[in-house]
mmCIF file of C-alpha atoms in Angstrom:
data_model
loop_
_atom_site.group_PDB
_atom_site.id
_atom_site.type_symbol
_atom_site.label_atom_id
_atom_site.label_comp_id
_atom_site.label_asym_id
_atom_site.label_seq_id
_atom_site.Cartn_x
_atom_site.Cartn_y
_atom_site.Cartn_z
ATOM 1 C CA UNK A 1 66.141 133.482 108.748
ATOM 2 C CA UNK A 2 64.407 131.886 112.162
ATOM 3 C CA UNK A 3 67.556 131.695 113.984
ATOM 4 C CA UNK A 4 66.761 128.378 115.546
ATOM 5 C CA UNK A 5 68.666 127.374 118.921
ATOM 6 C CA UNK A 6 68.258 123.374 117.531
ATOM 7 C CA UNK A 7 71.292 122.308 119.810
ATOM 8 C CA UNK A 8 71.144 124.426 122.925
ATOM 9 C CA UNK A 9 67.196 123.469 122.687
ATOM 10 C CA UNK A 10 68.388 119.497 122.386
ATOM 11 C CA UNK A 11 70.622 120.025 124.919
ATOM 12 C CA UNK A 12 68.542 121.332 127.452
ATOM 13 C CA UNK A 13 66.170 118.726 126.914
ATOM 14 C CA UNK A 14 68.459 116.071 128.441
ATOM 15 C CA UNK A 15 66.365 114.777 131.277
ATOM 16 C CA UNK A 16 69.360 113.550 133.481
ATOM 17 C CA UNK A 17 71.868 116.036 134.041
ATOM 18 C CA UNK A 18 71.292 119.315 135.047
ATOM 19 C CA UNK A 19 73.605 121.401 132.393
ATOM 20 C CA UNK A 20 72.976 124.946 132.417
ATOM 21 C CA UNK A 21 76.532 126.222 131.867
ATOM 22 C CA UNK A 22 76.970 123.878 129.190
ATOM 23 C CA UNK A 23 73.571 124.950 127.148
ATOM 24 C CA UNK A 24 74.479 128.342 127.601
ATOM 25 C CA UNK A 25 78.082 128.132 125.937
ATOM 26 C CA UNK A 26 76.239 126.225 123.119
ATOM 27 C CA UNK A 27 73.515 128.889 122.802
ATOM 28 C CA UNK A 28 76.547 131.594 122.910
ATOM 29 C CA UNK A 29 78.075 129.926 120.134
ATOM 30 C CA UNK A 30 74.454 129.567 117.974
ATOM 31 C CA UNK A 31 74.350 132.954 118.306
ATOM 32 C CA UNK A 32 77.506 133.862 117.198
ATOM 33 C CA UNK A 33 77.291 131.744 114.235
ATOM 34 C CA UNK A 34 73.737 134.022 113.382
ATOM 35 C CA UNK A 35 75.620 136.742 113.805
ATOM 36 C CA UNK A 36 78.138 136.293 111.412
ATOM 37 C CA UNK A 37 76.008 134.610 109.306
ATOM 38 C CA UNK A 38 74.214 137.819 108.824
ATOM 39 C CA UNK A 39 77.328 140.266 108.780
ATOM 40 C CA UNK A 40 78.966 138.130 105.786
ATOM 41 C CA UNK A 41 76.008 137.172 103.652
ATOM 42 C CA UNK A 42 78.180 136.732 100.464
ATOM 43 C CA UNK A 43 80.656 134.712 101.765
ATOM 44 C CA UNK A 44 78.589 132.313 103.128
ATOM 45 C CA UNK A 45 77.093 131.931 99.247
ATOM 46 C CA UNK A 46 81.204 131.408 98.430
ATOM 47 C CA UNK A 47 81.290 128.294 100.959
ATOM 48 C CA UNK A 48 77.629 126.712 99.832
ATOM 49 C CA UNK A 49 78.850 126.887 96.006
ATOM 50 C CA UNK A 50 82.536 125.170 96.855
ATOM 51 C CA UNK A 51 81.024 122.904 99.075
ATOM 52 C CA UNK A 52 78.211 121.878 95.825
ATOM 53 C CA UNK A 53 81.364 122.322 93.567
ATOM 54 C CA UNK A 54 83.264 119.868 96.110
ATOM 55 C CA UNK A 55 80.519 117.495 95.769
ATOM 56 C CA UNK A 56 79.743 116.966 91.661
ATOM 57 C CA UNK A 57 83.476 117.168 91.161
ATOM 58 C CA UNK A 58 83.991 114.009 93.496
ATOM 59 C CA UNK A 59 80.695 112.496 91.833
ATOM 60 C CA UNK A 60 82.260 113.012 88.600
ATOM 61 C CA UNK A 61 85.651 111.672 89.306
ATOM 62 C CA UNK A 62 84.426 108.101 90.457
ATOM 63 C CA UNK A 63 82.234 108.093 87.640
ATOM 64 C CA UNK A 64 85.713 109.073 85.201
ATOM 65 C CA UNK A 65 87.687 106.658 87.096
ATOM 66 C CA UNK A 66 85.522 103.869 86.771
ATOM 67 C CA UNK A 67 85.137 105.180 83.125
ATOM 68 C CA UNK A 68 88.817 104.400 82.805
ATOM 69 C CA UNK A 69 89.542 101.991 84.613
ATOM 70 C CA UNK A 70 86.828 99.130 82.898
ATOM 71 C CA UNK A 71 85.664 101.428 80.009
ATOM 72 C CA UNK A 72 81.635 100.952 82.056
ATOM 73 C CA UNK A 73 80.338 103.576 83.802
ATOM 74 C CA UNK A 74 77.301 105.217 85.551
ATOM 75 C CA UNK A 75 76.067 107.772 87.268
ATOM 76 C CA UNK A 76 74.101 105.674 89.581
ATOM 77 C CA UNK A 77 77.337 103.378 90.208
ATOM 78 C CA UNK A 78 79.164 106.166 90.671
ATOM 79 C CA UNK A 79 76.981 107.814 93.291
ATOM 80 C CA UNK A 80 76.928 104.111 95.287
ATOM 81 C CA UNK A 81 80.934 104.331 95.389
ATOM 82 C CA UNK A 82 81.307 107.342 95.660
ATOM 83 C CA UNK A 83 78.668 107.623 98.940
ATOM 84 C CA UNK A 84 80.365 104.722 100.404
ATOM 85 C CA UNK A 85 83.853 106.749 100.155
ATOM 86 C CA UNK A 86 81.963 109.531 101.856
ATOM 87 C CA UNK A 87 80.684 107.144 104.985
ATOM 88 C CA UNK A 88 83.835 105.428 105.239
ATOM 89 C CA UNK A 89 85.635 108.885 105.303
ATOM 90 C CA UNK A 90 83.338 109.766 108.062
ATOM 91 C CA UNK A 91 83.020 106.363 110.252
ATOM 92 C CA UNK A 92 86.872 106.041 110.123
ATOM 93 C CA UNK A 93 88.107 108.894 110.691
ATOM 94 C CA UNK A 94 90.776 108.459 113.175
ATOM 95 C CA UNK A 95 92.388 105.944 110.461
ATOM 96 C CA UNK A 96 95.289 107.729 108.863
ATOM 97 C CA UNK A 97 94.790 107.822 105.315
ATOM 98 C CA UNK A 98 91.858 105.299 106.085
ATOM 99 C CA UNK A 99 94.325 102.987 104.927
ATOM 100 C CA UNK A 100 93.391 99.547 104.144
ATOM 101 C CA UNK A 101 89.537 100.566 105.154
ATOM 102 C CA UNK A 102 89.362 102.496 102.119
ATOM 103 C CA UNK A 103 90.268 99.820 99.759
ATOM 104 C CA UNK A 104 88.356 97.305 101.599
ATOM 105 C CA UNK A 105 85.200 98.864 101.825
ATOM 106 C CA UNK A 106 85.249 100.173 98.264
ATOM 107 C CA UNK A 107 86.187 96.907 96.737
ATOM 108 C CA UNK A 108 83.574 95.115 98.538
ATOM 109 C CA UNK A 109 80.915 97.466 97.529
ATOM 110 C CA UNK A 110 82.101 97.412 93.880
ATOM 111 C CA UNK A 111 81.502 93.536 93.961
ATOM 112 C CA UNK A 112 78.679 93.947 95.099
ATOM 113 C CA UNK A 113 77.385 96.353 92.392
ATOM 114 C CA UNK A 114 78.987 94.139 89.490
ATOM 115 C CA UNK A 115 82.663 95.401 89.341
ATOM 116 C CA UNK A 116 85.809 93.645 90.461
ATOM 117 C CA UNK A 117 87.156 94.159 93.991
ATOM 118 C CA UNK A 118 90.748 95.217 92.616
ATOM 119 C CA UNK A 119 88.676 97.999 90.390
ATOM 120 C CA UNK A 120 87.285 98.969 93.713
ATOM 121 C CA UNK A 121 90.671 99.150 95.036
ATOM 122 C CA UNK A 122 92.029 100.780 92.125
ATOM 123 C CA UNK A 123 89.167 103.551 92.826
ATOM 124 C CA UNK A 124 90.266 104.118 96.395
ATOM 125 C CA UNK A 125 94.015 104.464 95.683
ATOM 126 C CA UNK A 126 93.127 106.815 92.817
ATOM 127 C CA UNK A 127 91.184 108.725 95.762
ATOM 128 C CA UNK A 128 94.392 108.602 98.162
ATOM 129 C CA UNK A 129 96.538 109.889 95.383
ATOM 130 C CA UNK A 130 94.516 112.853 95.131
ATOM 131 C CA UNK A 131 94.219 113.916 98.687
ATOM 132 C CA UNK A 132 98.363 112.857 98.728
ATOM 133 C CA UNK A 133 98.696 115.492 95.479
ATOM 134 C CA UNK A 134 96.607 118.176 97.194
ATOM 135 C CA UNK A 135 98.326 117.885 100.416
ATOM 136 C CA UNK A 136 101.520 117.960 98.974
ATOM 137 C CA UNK A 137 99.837 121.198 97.021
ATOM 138 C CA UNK A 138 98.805 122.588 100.601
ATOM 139 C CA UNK A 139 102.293 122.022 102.384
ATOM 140 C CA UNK A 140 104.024 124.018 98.998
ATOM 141 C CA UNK A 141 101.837 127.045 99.804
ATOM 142 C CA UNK A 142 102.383 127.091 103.580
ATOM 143 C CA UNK A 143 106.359 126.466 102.984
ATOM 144 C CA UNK A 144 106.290 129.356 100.569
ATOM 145 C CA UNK A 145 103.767 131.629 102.283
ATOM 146 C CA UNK A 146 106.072 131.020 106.115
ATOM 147 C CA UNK A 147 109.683 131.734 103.962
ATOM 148 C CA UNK A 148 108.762 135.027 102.492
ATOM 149 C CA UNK A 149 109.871 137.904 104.848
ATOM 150 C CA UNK A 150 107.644 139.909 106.566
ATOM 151 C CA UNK A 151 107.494 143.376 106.074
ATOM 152 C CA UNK A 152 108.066 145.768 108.513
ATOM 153 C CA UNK A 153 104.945 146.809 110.787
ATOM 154 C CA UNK A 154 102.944 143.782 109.051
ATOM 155 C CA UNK A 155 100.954 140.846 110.981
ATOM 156 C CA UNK A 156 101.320 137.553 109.332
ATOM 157 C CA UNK A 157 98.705 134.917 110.131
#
């Protein structure tokens, strides 16, 4: 609605370099992003609702998983675990699989909050199951989509 330049603005705030070029490329690219913000109006509703969608079906998954997996659950518990995925997702990235971080941070948390560390790791592996089952989901699609034939005079992506 206000179009705000927020980064290009930040940017060219910085007091000790002098970086036009770069505050111009980021403005560019704000700009852009307006733009098609404002050309595809619907679709941007499409990606807000998966990305709400994305979020309560992870919030209710902990809270299921830790439902099965002691027969106690809550929504508040949940929420803690399932936030703490979220950070550790986000602060260790570059870990493939987060491996071992993921278990480790989610175990520790779920002692703190009054579970057992192995139903903390239990949580976690159930997580890296899923993102193993919808990768393995993704791959299928790409495999099938890249071994069909293209038709004549078509573009495939």
């Amino acid at each position: 609605w206000f179009k705000p330049a927020i980064a290009s603005a930040a940017l060219a705030r910085v007091p000790f370099f002098h970086l036009d070029a770069p505050v111009a490329r980021v403005r560019a690219f704000e700009e852009a992003a307006y733009g098609f913000v404002h050309g595809h109006g619907g679709r941007i509703v499409i990606v807000i609702a998966a990305e709400a969608a994305y979020h309560v079906l992870s919030l209710a998954e902990t809270y299921l998983t830790l439902w099965w997996l002691t027969g106690v659950s809550s929504p508040l518990a949940a929420f803690v675990l399932d936030s703490v995925n979220r950070v550790i997702n986000v602060v260790f990235l570059m870990v493939p699989l987060r491996l071992g971080v993921a278990e480790t941070g989610t175990g520790l948390v779920a002692a703190a909050i009054g579970f057992s560390r192995t139903t903390g790791v239990s949580l976690a592996l159930v997580g890296k199951g899923r993102i193993l089952v919808w990768a393995a989901v993704g791959l299928a699609l790409i495999g099938r989509r890249l071994s069909r034939p293209k038709a004549a005079g078509t573009r495939q992506p």
